[in-house]
C-alpha cells in the first residue's frame, strides 16, 4: 500500500522529487515555473499530497484553497490541480485513490466546493465532480468596432491603481456564481507580462472604476485577444470596444473570450461572427449541508432532499431543509420528498442548471408532487463564471 504524505509540510525533503515529476508531466511549464510555485507553497495556501512507493513519488495532487461567491455568499473552495502520476504507475488506480484522500483533506479544511479543469470529464465525474462552467469565444473583424466612442477615461494598470482594480473585481464577482477572490499572488499570475498580457482600466467621468480588460496582441495572426473583460454598464462596454478599435492599424481580427451572460454581440450593428462554446471547469460539493445553507431558496417552507453520494459518506443520505429567512439543514431519517445525485445537485446550487432542467433530463426521483418541490428553487439559471485556472 502506498504511503500518502503532505509533502509541502516538509519542503526541503521533497522539493526535487516534486519538481522532477511536475516537469515530466507538464511540458507547457518550465522547471523554473515549478520552483517558483514550490517556493510560494505553504500549508495555509494549499495542500500538496504525494503518494509514495518507498522513496519514489509515484503521484501527487495540489489542493489550492480559495474563496468563491455563490448567491452573494463567500464560501471556501478547494481546487484540484497539478494532478501528476509517474508513467510507470499509471492506470493502476493510484491517482484515483490519492484524489479520494484529497477529498477528505478538503472536507477537513472546511471547503464547501471543489473546482477543477479536467483532462477527462469522465474520469473526474466518477470521483464526484460535474461540468458546471462554459466559456464562449467570439471572433470578428476589428472594423465592426469603428462606431464606438470613448465615454470616459482609459488607463494602464499601475502600482497606484492595482488596489482599485482588485476592489472593483471583487465587487463585480459578488453578482456572479462561482468566481474566485484573488490575492496579490493570484493577480500577478493573471496579468503576468511573461504571458504578454496588457491590462487597462476604465473610469467614468466622475473618476470611478467601472470596468477593466486584460488582453494580448498576437502579431502572428494579427489578432487582438481579449483574455478577460468586466464592465458595469453599456457606457463602459462601448468605451472598451472603442479602445480595441484604436488598434486597427496593428490587427485585423478580434478574439473575445467571454461568458454566457455577456451581451457583447448585442451592441454590434452586425453580430455575425465565428462563435464557439467550450465546456470548461467542473465543480464538486464537498460539504452538502453548507452548500444547501448557502443557496437562495425562493420561498419559506420545509422539505426533505435525498442526496446520493458514492464518494463522500458524510453527504450521502436525507437532509431536512427549513427555510425561514435563514436556511437550516440537518441530516434526518425522514423519507425524502425527492432524490438526486450529488453531482447533479452541484449544477443546481451553483446555478448552472435549474431543478426543471434536471427534471427534463430525468435526473430526479420524485416522492412528492414535483411542482411543489420545484417552487422552492430558482427557475432561471444564474450568471455562472470562472476567470481563474488552477
mmCIF file of C-alpha atoms in Angstrom:
data_model
loop_
_atom_site.group_PDB
_atom_site.id
_atom_site.type_symbol
_atom_site.label_atom_id
_atom_site.label_comp_id
_atom_site.label_asym_id
_atom_site.label_seq_id
_atom_site.Cartn_x
_atom_site.Cartn_y
_atom_site.Cartn_z
ATOM 1 C CA UNK A 1 0.000 0.000 0.000
ATOM 2 C CA UNK A 2 1.350 3.432 -0.947
ATOM 3 C CA UNK A 3 2.139 5.973 1.733
ATOM 4 C CA UNK A 4 0.423 9.380 1.393
ATOM 5 C CA UNK A 5 2.249 12.463 2.695
ATOM 6 C CA UNK A 6 1.529 16.213 2.747
ATOM 7 C CA UNK A 7 4.784 17.000 1.025
ATOM 8 C CA UNK A 8 4.691 20.805 1.262
ATOM 9 C CA UNK A 9 4.885 20.489 5.051
ATOM 10 C CA UNK A 10 8.467 19.185 4.622
ATOM 11 C CA UNK A 11 9.555 21.175 1.606
ATOM 12 C CA UNK A 12 13.308 20.656 1.776
ATOM 13 C CA UNK A 13 12.888 16.872 1.746
ATOM 14 C CA UNK A 14 10.549 16.572 -1.221
ATOM 15 C CA UNK A 15 11.400 19.563 -3.457
ATOM 16 C CA UNK A 16 13.447 17.752 -6.096
ATOM 17 C CA UNK A 17 11.070 14.806 -6.413
ATOM 18 C CA UNK A 18 8.070 17.122 -6.770
ATOM 19 C CA UNK A 19 9.705 19.350 -9.388
ATOM 20 C CA UNK A 20 11.024 16.367 -11.377
ATOM 21 C CA UNK A 21 7.554 14.774 -11.554
ATOM 22 C CA UNK A 22 5.788 18.025 -12.464
ATOM 23 C CA UNK A 23 8.352 18.890 -15.144
ATOM 24 C CA UNK A 24 7.958 15.442 -16.670
ATOM 25 C CA UNK A 25 4.137 15.588 -16.730
ATOM 26 C CA UNK A 26 3.541 19.238 -17.701
ATOM 27 C CA UNK A 27 5.704 20.325 -20.604
ATOM 28 C CA UNK A 28 3.876 23.638 -21.034
ATOM 29 C CA UNK A 29 5.638 24.940 -17.895
ATOM 30 C CA UNK A 30 9.343 25.192 -17.141
ATOM 31 C CA UNK A 31 11.308 23.827 -14.220
ATOM 32 C CA UNK A 32 11.714 27.429 -13.074
ATOM 33 C CA UNK A 33 7.917 27.853 -13.030
ATOM 34 C CA UNK A 34 7.521 24.856 -10.756
ATOM 35 C CA UNK A 35 10.331 26.045 -8.484
ATOM 36 C CA UNK A 36 8.539 29.373 -8.110
ATOM 37 C CA UNK A 37 5.257 27.635 -7.258
ATOM 38 C CA UNK A 38 7.035 25.358 -4.779
ATOM 39 C CA UNK A 39 8.696 28.296 -3.037
ATOM 40 C CA UNK A 40 5.351 30.086 -2.709
ATOM 41 C CA UNK A 41 3.583 26.987 -1.407
ATOM 42 C CA UNK A 42 2.542 26.994 2.248
ATOM 43 C CA UNK A 43 0.137 24.687 4.114
ATOM 44 C CA UNK A 44 -2.156 27.689 4.616
ATOM 45 C CA UNK A 45 -2.411 28.381 0.879
ATOM 46 C CA UNK A 46 -2.594 24.791 -0.327
ATOM 47 C CA UNK A 47 -2.028 21.139 0.402
ATOM 48 C CA UNK A 48 0.226 19.099 -1.861
ATOM 49 C CA UNK A 49 -0.371 15.384 -1.378
ATOM 50 C CA UNK A 50 2.123 12.819 -2.590
ATOM 51 C CA UNK A 51 1.675 9.076 -2.923
ATOM 52 C CA UNK A 52 4.957 7.239 -2.367
ATOM 53 C CA UNK A 53 6.145 3.783 -3.328
ATOM 54 C CA UNK A 54 9.062 3.568 -0.939
ATOM 55 C CA UNK A 55 11.090 6.694 -1.687
ATOM 56 C CA UNK A 56 9.583 7.166 -5.161
ATOM 57 C CA UNK A 57 6.988 9.934 -5.615
ATOM 58 C CA UNK A 58 4.508 7.968 -7.721
ATOM 59 C CA UNK A 59 1.709 10.528 -7.882
ATOM 60 C CA UNK A 60 0.838 13.943 -6.492
ATOM 61 C CA UNK A 61 -2.007 16.449 -6.426
ATOM 62 C CA UNK A 62 -2.209 20.106 -5.411
ATOM 63 C CA UNK A 63 -5.216 21.430 -3.486
ATOM 64 C CA UNK A 64 -5.204 25.256 -3.514
ATOM 65 C CA UNK A 65 -7.551 26.944 -1.049
ATOM 66 C CA UNK A 66 -9.563 29.828 -2.462
ATOM 67 C CA UNK A 67 -12.847 31.598 -1.810
ATOM 68 C CA UNK A 68 -15.723 31.843 -4.261
ATOM 69 C CA UNK A 69 -19.027 33.678 -4.298
ATOM 70 C CA UNK A 70 -22.258 31.703 -4.647
ATOM 71 C CA UNK A 71 -25.544 33.585 -4.345
ATOM 72 C CA UNK A 72 -23.630 36.522 -2.897
ATOM 73 C CA UNK A 73 -22.073 34.460 -0.111
ATOM 74 C CA UNK A 74 -18.336 33.914 0.279
ATOM 75 C CA UNK A 75 -17.573 30.188 0.565
ATOM 76 C CA UNK A 76 -14.340 28.259 0.983
ATOM 77 C CA UNK A 77 -13.317 26.367 -2.137
ATOM 78 C CA UNK A 78 -10.625 23.742 -2.562
ATOM 79 C CA UNK A 79 -9.279 23.468 -6.081
ATOM 80 C CA UNK A 80 -7.657 20.429 -7.593
ATOM 81 C CA UNK A 81 -4.677 20.876 -9.881
ATOM 82 C CA UNK A 82 -1.202 19.614 -10.601
ATOM 83 C CA UNK A 83 -2.520 16.062 -10.900
ATOM 84 C CA UNK A 84 0.570 14.116 -11.944
ATOM 85 C CA UNK A 85 1.454 10.424 -11.986
ATOM 86 C CA UNK A 86 4.778 8.896 -12.956
ATOM 87 C CA UNK A 87 4.499 6.918 -16.176
ATOM 88 C CA UNK A 88 5.289 3.542 -14.571
ATOM 89 C CA UNK A 89 2.419 3.945 -12.068
ATOM 90 C CA UNK A 90 -0.405 4.948 -14.415
ATOM 91 C CA UNK A 91 -3.694 3.039 -14.942
ATOM 92 C CA UNK A 92 -3.382 1.246 -11.604
ATOM 93 C CA UNK A 93 -5.771 3.410 -9.564
ATOM 94 C CA UNK A 94 -3.048 5.178 -7.606
ATOM 95 C CA UNK A 95 -4.147 8.630 -8.775
ATOM 96 C CA UNK A 96 -7.858 7.978 -8.070
ATOM 97 C CA UNK A 97 -7.035 6.781 -4.567
ATOM 98 C CA UNK A 98 -4.878 9.838 -3.954
ATOM 99 C CA UNK A 99 -7.685 12.146 -5.077
ATOM 100 C CA UNK A 100 -10.127 10.384 -2.733
ATOM 101 C CA UNK A 101 -7.719 11.073 0.126
ATOM 102 C CA UNK A 102 -7.511 14.654 -1.107
ATOM 103 C CA UNK A 103 -11.307 14.989 -0.896
ATOM 104 C CA UNK A 104 -11.127 14.037 2.779
ATOM 105 C CA UNK A 105 -8.490 16.738 3.304
ATOM 106 C CA UNK A 106 -10.754 19.269 1.568
ATOM 107 C CA UNK A 107 -13.604 18.394 3.929
ATOM 108 C CA UNK A 108 -11.349 18.602 7.000
ATOM 109 C CA UNK A 109 -10.219 22.050 5.832
ATOM 110 C CA UNK A 110 -13.824 23.285 5.702
ATOM 111 C CA UNK A 111 -14.230 23.516 1.925
ATOM 112 C CA UNK A 112 -17.801 23.723 0.628
ATOM 113 C CA UNK A 113 -16.988 23.224 -3.055
ATOM 114 C CA UNK A 114 -14.101 21.965 -5.158
ATOM 115 C CA UNK A 115 -13.334 23.158 -8.691
ATOM 116 C CA UNK A 116 -11.008 21.753 -11.335
ATOM 117 C CA UNK A 117 -10.129 21.887 -15.022
ATOM 118 C CA UNK A 118 -10.476 18.310 -16.294
ATOM 119 C CA UNK A 119 -8.240 16.415 -18.670
ATOM 120 C CA UNK A 120 -11.160 13.962 -18.809
ATOM 121 C CA UNK A 121 -14.741 14.726 -17.792
ATOM 122 C CA UNK A 122 -15.481 11.013 -17.431
ATOM 123 C CA UNK A 123 -12.571 10.408 -15.059
ATOM 124 C CA UNK A 124 -13.475 13.206 -12.672
ATOM 125 C CA UNK A 125 -17.230 12.594 -12.846
ATOM 126 C CA UNK A 126 -16.588 9.129 -11.379
ATOM 127 C CA UNK A 127 -14.970 10.921 -8.438
ATOM 128 C CA UNK A 128 -17.914 13.266 -7.883
ATOM 129 C CA UNK A 129 -17.229 16.370 -9.986
ATOM 130 C CA UNK A 130 -19.686 17.641 -12.630
ATOM 131 C CA UNK A 131 -19.485 20.066 -15.547
ATOM 132 C CA UNK A 132 -20.595 23.484 -14.244
ATOM 133 C CA UNK A 133 -18.904 26.180 -16.376
ATOM 134 C CA UNK A 134 -18.749 27.208 -20.024
ATOM 135 C CA UNK A 135 -16.546 29.590 -21.982
ATOM 136 C CA UNK A 136 -17.539 31.369 -25.185
ATOM 137 C CA UNK A 137 -15.258 32.714 -27.905
ATOM 138 C CA UNK A 138 -16.272 35.337 -30.475
ATOM 139 C CA UNK A 139 -14.010 36.148 -33.419
ATOM 140 C CA UNK A 140 -14.764 39.013 -35.822
ATOM 141 C CA UNK A 141 -13.126 41.776 -37.869
ATOM 142 C CA UNK A 142 -11.933 44.784 -35.880
ATOM 143 C CA UNK A 143 -13.744 47.099 -38.309
ATOM 144 C CA UNK A 144 -17.013 46.122 -36.608
ATOM 145 C CA UNK A 145 -15.958 48.355 -33.704
ATOM 146 C CA UNK A 146 -15.381 51.593 -35.644
ATOM 147 C CA UNK A 147 -18.640 53.181 -34.487
ATOM 148 C CA UNK A 148 -17.841 53.149 -30.769
ATOM 149 C CA UNK A 149 -16.532 56.165 -28.883
ATOM 150 C CA UNK A 150 -14.747 56.523 -25.559
ATOM 151 C CA UNK A 151 -17.149 57.958 -22.974
ATOM 152 C CA UNK A 152 -14.696 58.195 -20.087
ATOM 153 C CA UNK A 153 -11.018 57.535 -19.435
ATOM 154 C CA UNK A 154 -8.803 54.517 -20.211
ATOM 155 C CA UNK A 155 -5.570 53.990 -18.272
ATOM 156 C CA UNK A 156 -2.972 51.259 -17.990
ATOM 157 C CA UNK A 157 -2.706 49.200 -14.830
ATOM 158 C CA UNK A 158 -0.024 50.550 -12.489
ATOM 159 C CA UNK A 159 1.072 50.245 -8.884
ATOM 160 C CA UNK A 160 -1.120 53.220 -7.987
ATOM 161 C CA UNK A 161 -4.393 51.724 -9.247
ATOM 162 C CA UNK A 162 -3.969 47.989 -8.507
ATOM 163 C CA UNK A 163 -5.974 48.154 -5.296
ATOM 164 C CA UNK A 164 -8.815 49.870 -7.162
ATOM 165 C CA UNK A 165 -8.765 47.082 -9.736
ATOM 166 C CA UNK A 166 -8.982 44.411 -7.038
ATOM 167 C CA UNK A 167 -11.791 46.236 -5.226
ATOM 168 C CA UNK A 168 -13.748 46.598 -8.451
ATOM 169 C CA UNK A 169 -13.215 42.953 -9.385
ATOM 170 C CA UNK A 170 -14.307 41.627 -6.010
ATOM 171 C CA UNK A 171 -17.401 43.808 -6.006
ATOM 172 C CA UNK A 172 -18.244 42.694 -9.531
ATOM 173 C CA UNK A 173 -17.931 38.946 -8.906
ATOM 174 C CA UNK A 174 -20.297 39.120 -5.944
ATOM 175 C CA UNK A 175 -23.040 39.297 -8.566
ATOM 176 C CA UNK A 176 -21.784 36.106 -10.231
ATOM 177 C CA UNK A 177 -21.745 32.499 -9.095
ATOM 178 C CA UNK A 178 -18.540 30.512 -8.802
ATOM 179 C CA UNK A 179 -15.906 33.229 -9.319
ATOM 180 C CA UNK A 180 -12.727 33.251 -7.208
ATOM 181 C CA UNK A 181 -11.481 36.031 -4.958
ATOM 182 C CA UNK A 182 -7.888 36.975 -5.861
ATOM 183 C CA UNK A 183 -4.993 37.991 -3.668
ATOM 184 C CA UNK A 184 -1.817 39.717 -4.863
ATOM 185 C CA UNK A 185 -0.240 36.443 -5.968
ATOM 186 C CA UNK A 186 -3.313 35.442 -7.989
ATOM 187 C CA UNK A 187 -3.373 38.824 -9.720
ATOM 188 C CA UNK A 188 0.329 38.573 -10.568
ATOM 189 C CA UNK A 189 -0.307 35.280 -12.342
ATOM 190 C CA UNK A 190 -3.384 36.597 -14.133
ATOM 191 C CA UNK A 191 -1.837 39.775 -15.524
ATOM 192 C CA UNK A 192 1.702 38.451 -15.994
ATOM 193 C CA UNK A 193 3.761 40.269 -18.623
ATOM 194 C CA UNK A 194 5.545 36.928 -19.130
ATOM 195 C CA UNK A 195 2.369 35.957 -20.990
ATOM 196 C CA UNK A 196 2.477 39.218 -22.977
ATOM 197 C CA UNK A 197 -0.693 40.413 -21.264
ATOM 198 C CA UNK A 198 -1.675 44.068 -21.015
ATOM 199 C CA UNK A 199 -4.276 45.431 -18.598
ATOM 200 C CA UNK A 200 -6.306 48.628 -18.886
ATOM 201 C CA UNK A 201 -8.915 50.146 -16.578
ATOM 202 C CA UNK A 202 -11.897 52.296 -17.480
ATOM 203 C CA UNK A 203 -13.004 55.269 -15.358
ATOM 204 C CA UNK A 204 -16.241 57.168 -15.875
ATOM 205 C CA UNK A 205 -16.326 60.973 -15.957
ATOM 206 C CA UNK A 206 -16.563 61.009 -12.147
ATOM 207 C CA UNK A 207 -13.291 59.069 -11.936
ATOM 208 C CA UNK A 208 -14.807 55.818 -10.685
ATOM 209 C CA UNK A 209 -13.527 52.462 -11.960
ATOM 210 C CA UNK A 210 -16.330 50.854 -13.988
ATOM 211 C CA UNK A 211 -14.502 48.075 -15.805
ATOM 212 C CA UNK A 212 -11.218 46.624 -16.990
ATOM 213 C CA UNK A 213 -9.750 44.473 -19.739
ATOM 214 C CA UNK A 214 -6.821 42.048 -19.901
ATOM 215 C CA UNK A 215 -5.681 41.484 -23.473
ATOM 216 C CA UNK A 216 -2.920 40.236 -25.724
ATOM 217 C CA UNK A 217 -1.718 41.268 -29.171
ATOM 218 C CA UNK A 218 -0.961 38.216 -31.296
ATOM 219 C CA UNK A 219 1.171 39.509 -34.145
ATOM 220 C CA UNK A 220 1.463 36.173 -35.952
ATOM 221 C CA UNK A 221 -2.289 36.147 -36.661
ATOM 222 C CA UNK A 222 -2.874 39.925 -36.437
ATOM 223 C CA UNK A 223 -5.375 39.354 -33.625
ATOM 224 C CA UNK A 224 -6.410 41.381 -30.575
ATOM 225 C CA UNK A 225 -7.280 38.725 -27.974
ATOM 226 C CA UNK A 226 -9.478 39.759 -25.059
ATOM 227 C CA UNK A 227 -8.460 37.442 -22.234
ATOM 228 C CA UNK A 228 -10.784 38.878 -19.595
ATOM 229 C CA UNK A 229 -13.155 41.833 -19.571
ATOM 230 C CA UNK A 230 -15.623 43.112 -16.982
ATOM 231 C CA UNK A 231 -17.924 46.070 -17.355
ATOM 232 C CA UNK A 232 -20.573 47.588 -15.086
ATOM 233 C CA UNK A 233 -22.693 49.221 -17.785
ATOM 234 C CA UNK A 234 -23.023 49.780 -21.516
ATOM 235 C CA UNK A 235 -21.033 53.027 -21.410
ATOM 236 C CA UNK A 236 -18.063 51.050 -20.098
ATOM 237 C CA UNK A 237 -18.507 48.330 -22.711
ATOM 238 C CA UNK A 238 -18.711 50.853 -25.551
ATOM 239 C CA UNK A 239 -15.568 52.592 -24.299
ATOM 240 C CA UNK A 240 -13.581 49.362 -24.030
ATOM 241 C CA UNK A 241 -14.697 48.379 -27.536
ATOM 242 C CA UNK A 242 -13.510 51.779 -28.744
ATOM 243 C CA UNK A 243 -10.133 51.122 -27.129
ATOM 244 C CA UNK A 244 -9.875 47.863 -29.038
ATOM 245 C CA UNK A 245 -10.747 49.657 -32.286
ATOM 246 C CA UNK A 246 -7.779 52.028 -31.855
ATOM 247 C CA UNK A 247 -5.560 49.019 -32.692
ATOM 248 C CA UNK A 248 -6.962 48.690 -36.229
ATOM 249 C CA UNK A 249 -3.561 49.566 -37.734
ATOM 250 C CA UNK A 250 -1.972 46.649 -35.842
ATOM 251 C CA UNK A 251 -4.532 43.854 -36.121
ATOM 252 C CA UNK A 252 -7.342 42.667 -38.400
ATOM 253 C CA UNK A 253 -9.320 40.445 -36.030
ATOM 254 C CA UNK A 254 -10.671 40.488 -32.504
ATOM 255 C CA UNK A 255 -10.999 37.321 -30.436
ATOM 256 C CA UNK A 256 -13.050 37.733 -27.277
ATOM 257 C CA UNK A 257 -13.110 35.128 -24.515
ATOM 258 C CA UNK A 258 -16.377 35.741 -22.685
ATOM 259 C CA UNK A 259 -19.030 34.118 -20.514
ATOM 260 C CA UNK A 260 -22.595 33.124 -21.300
ATOM 261 C CA UNK A 261 -24.111 36.192 -19.639
ATOM 262 C CA UNK A 262 -22.085 38.665 -21.728
ATOM 263 C CA UNK A 263 -24.085 40.937 -24.075
ATOM 264 C CA UNK A 264 -21.240 41.971 -26.351
ATOM 265 C CA UNK A 265 -22.785 40.801 -29.622
ATOM 266 C CA UNK A 266 -25.977 42.718 -28.820
ATOM 267 C CA UNK A 267 -24.227 46.082 -29.113
ATOM 268 C CA UNK A 268 -22.693 45.338 -32.528
ATOM 269 C CA UNK A 269 -24.512 46.605 -35.605
ATOM 270 C CA UNK A 270 -23.612 43.344 -37.303
ATOM 271 C CA UNK A 271 -23.399 40.442 -34.818
ATOM 272 C CA UNK A 272 -22.222 37.948 -37.445
ATOM 273 C CA UNK A 273 -19.032 36.289 -36.199
ATOM 274 C CA UNK A 274 -17.346 32.974 -35.603
ATOM 275 C CA UNK A 275 -18.747 31.866 -32.260
ATOM 276 C CA UNK A 276 -17.859 28.766 -30.281
ATOM 277 C CA UNK A 277 -18.708 27.411 -26.867
ATOM 278 C CA UNK A 278 -16.259 25.377 -24.818
ATOM 279 C CA UNK A 279 -17.177 23.168 -21.893
ATOM 280 C CA UNK A 280 -14.963 24.371 -19.069
ATOM 281 C CA UNK A 281 -14.482 23.698 -15.361
ATOM 282 C CA UNK A 282 -16.125 21.105 -13.152
ATOM 283 C CA UNK A 283 -17.460 21.514 -9.606
ATOM 284 C CA UNK A 284 -17.962 19.127 -6.717
ATOM 285 C CA UNK A 285 -19.889 19.617 -3.490
ATOM 286 C CA UNK A 286 -17.569 18.787 -0.600
ATOM 287 C CA UNK A 287 -20.000 19.710 2.203
ATOM 288 C CA UNK A 288 -23.621 19.384 1.084
ATOM 289 C CA UNK A 289 -25.027 20.789 4.316
ATOM 290 C CA UNK A 290 -23.096 24.059 3.963
ATOM 291 C CA UNK A 291 -23.823 24.215 0.222
ATOM 292 C CA UNK A 292 -27.576 23.908 0.815
ATOM 293 C CA UNK A 293 -27.456 26.516 3.585
ATOM 294 C CA UNK A 294 -25.802 28.969 1.186
ATOM 295 C CA UNK A 295 -28.443 28.580 -1.558
ATOM 296 C CA UNK A 296 -31.016 31.364 -2.016
ATOM 297 C CA UNK A 297 -34.296 29.458 -1.915
ATOM 298 C CA UNK A 298 -37.186 31.487 -3.286
ATOM 299 C CA UNK A 299 -39.780 30.856 -0.545
ATOM 300 C CA UNK A 300 -40.095 29.747 3.064
ATOM 301 C CA UNK A 301 -41.043 26.196 3.958
ATOM 302 C CA UNK A 302 -39.706 22.771 4.845
ATOM 303 C CA UNK A 303 -38.836 19.759 2.737
ATOM 304 C CA UNK A 304 -36.510 16.749 2.753
ATOM 305 C CA UNK A 305 -33.995 16.129 -0.011
ATOM 306 C CA UNK A 306 -32.297 12.793 -0.582
ATOM 307 C CA UNK A 307 -28.686 13.028 -1.745
ATOM 308 C CA UNK A 308 -26.782 10.135 -3.301
ATOM 309 C CA UNK A 309 -23.016 10.443 -2.897
ATOM 310 C CA UNK A 310 -20.914 7.365 -3.595
ATOM 311 C CA UNK A 311 -17.625 9.113 -2.701
ATOM 312 C CA UNK A 312 -18.309 11.174 0.456
ATOM 313 C CA UNK A 313 -20.306 9.247 3.046
ATOM 314 C CA UNK A 314 -20.968 12.428 5.064
ATOM 315 C CA UNK A 315 -23.015 13.785 2.122
ATOM 316 C CA UNK A 316 -24.976 10.597 1.497
ATOM 317 C CA UNK A 317 -28.489 10.470 2.970
ATOM 318 C CA UNK A 318 -31.553 12.609 3.626
ATOM 319 C CA UNK A 319 -31.421 16.238 4.735
ATOM 320 C CA UNK A 320 -34.282 18.292 6.142
ATOM 321 C CA UNK A 321 -34.239 21.880 4.911
ATOM 322 C CA UNK A 322 -36.056 24.583 6.891
ATOM 323 C CA UNK A 323 -36.342 27.967 5.188
ATOM 324 C CA UNK A 324 -37.482 30.949 7.259
ATOM 325 C CA UNK A 325 -35.419 33.944 6.174
ATOM 326 C CA UNK A 326 -32.331 31.860 7.002
ATOM 327 C CA UNK A 327 -31.752 28.280 5.881
ATOM 328 C CA UNK A 328 -31.017 25.476 8.332
ATOM 329 C CA UNK A 329 -30.105 21.976 7.177
ATOM 330 C CA UNK A 330 -29.880 18.823 9.256
ATOM 331 C CA UNK A 331 -29.497 15.143 8.483
ATOM 332 C CA UNK A 332 -32.695 13.171 9.069
ATOM 333 C CA UNK A 333 -34.218 9.687 8.941
ATOM 334 C CA UNK A 334 -37.367 11.085 7.327
ATOM 335 C CA UNK A 335 -38.322 9.985 3.832
ATOM 336 C CA UNK A 336 -37.049 12.268 1.081
ATOM 337 C CA UNK A 337 -39.528 14.312 -0.950
ATOM 338 C CA UNK A 338 -37.171 13.844 -3.894
ATOM 339 C CA UNK A 339 -33.780 12.254 -4.508
ATOM 340 C CA UNK A 340 -30.909 13.210 -6.805
ATOM 341 C CA UNK A 341 -27.206 12.591 -7.231
ATOM 342 C CA UNK A 342 -24.709 14.943 -5.574
ATOM 343 C CA UNK A 343 -23.179 15.699 -8.988
ATOM 344 C CA UNK A 344 -26.478 16.967 -10.379
ATOM 345 C CA UNK A 345 -27.186 18.903 -7.192
ATOM 346 C CA UNK A 346 -23.902 20.783 -7.695
ATOM 347 C CA UNK A 347 -25.168 22.093 -11.028
ATOM 348 C CA UNK A 348 -28.364 23.368 -9.361
ATOM 349 C CA UNK A 349 -26.782 25.002 -6.321
ATOM 350 C CA UNK A 350 -24.125 26.790 -8.393
ATOM 351 C CA UNK A 351 -26.850 27.858 -10.815
ATOM 352 C CA UNK A 352 -25.502 26.233 -13.963
ATOM 353 C CA UNK A 353 -28.741 24.274 -14.299
ATOM 354 C CA UNK A 354 -32.195 24.565 -12.730
ATOM 355 C CA UNK A 355 -34.209 21.870 -11.000
ATOM 356 C CA UNK A 356 -36.517 21.990 -14.025
ATOM 357 C CA UNK A 357 -33.540 21.216 -16.268
ATOM 358 C CA UNK A 358 -32.721 18.144 -14.167
ATOM 359 C CA UNK A 359 -36.344 17.040 -14.243
ATOM 360 C CA UNK A 360 -36.337 17.315 -18.034
ATOM 361 C CA UNK A 361 -33.159 15.226 -18.082
ATOM 362 C CA UNK A 362 -34.889 12.622 -15.859
ATOM 363 C CA UNK A 363 -32.280 13.035 -13.133
ATOM 364 C CA UNK A 364 -34.725 13.266 -10.192
ATOM 365 C CA UNK A 365 -36.676 10.613 -8.315
ATOM 366 C CA UNK A 366 -39.883 12.245 -7.090
ATOM 367 C CA UNK A 367 -41.673 11.038 -3.960
ATOM 368 C CA UNK A 368 -43.860 14.141 -3.692
ATOM 369 C CA UNK A 369 -45.524 16.373 -6.259
ATOM 370 C CA UNK A 370 -42.709 17.732 -8.393
ATOM 371 C CA UNK A 371 -44.284 21.173 -8.846
ATOM 372 C CA UNK A 372 -44.486 21.803 -5.091
ATOM 373 C CA UNK A 373 -40.792 20.939 -4.714
ATOM 374 C CA UNK A 374 -39.672 22.946 -7.734
ATOM 375 C CA UNK A 375 -41.311 26.039 -6.280
ATOM 376 C CA UNK A 376 -38.566 26.291 -3.639
ATOM 377 C CA UNK A 377 -35.843 26.639 -6.287
ATOM 378 C CA UNK A 378 -34.890 29.377 -8.718
ATOM 379 C CA UNK A 379 -36.462 28.989 -12.154
ATOM 380 C CA UNK A 380 -33.670 30.743 -14.057
ATOM 381 C CA UNK A 381 -30.029 29.840 -14.384
ATOM 382 C CA UNK A 382 -27.532 32.081 -12.599
ATOM 383 C CA UNK A 383 -24.655 34.029 -14.082
ATOM 384 C CA UNK A 384 -22.008 31.353 -13.600
ATOM 385 C CA UNK A 385 -18.445 32.413 -14.426
ATOM 386 C CA UNK A 386 -14.904 31.450 -13.505
ATOM 387 C CA UNK A 387 -11.972 33.531 -14.734
ATOM 388 C CA UNK A 388 -9.191 31.599 -12.990
ATOM 389 C CA UNK A 389 -7.414 28.356 -13.791
ATOM 390 C CA UNK A 390 -5.546 26.018 -11.487
#
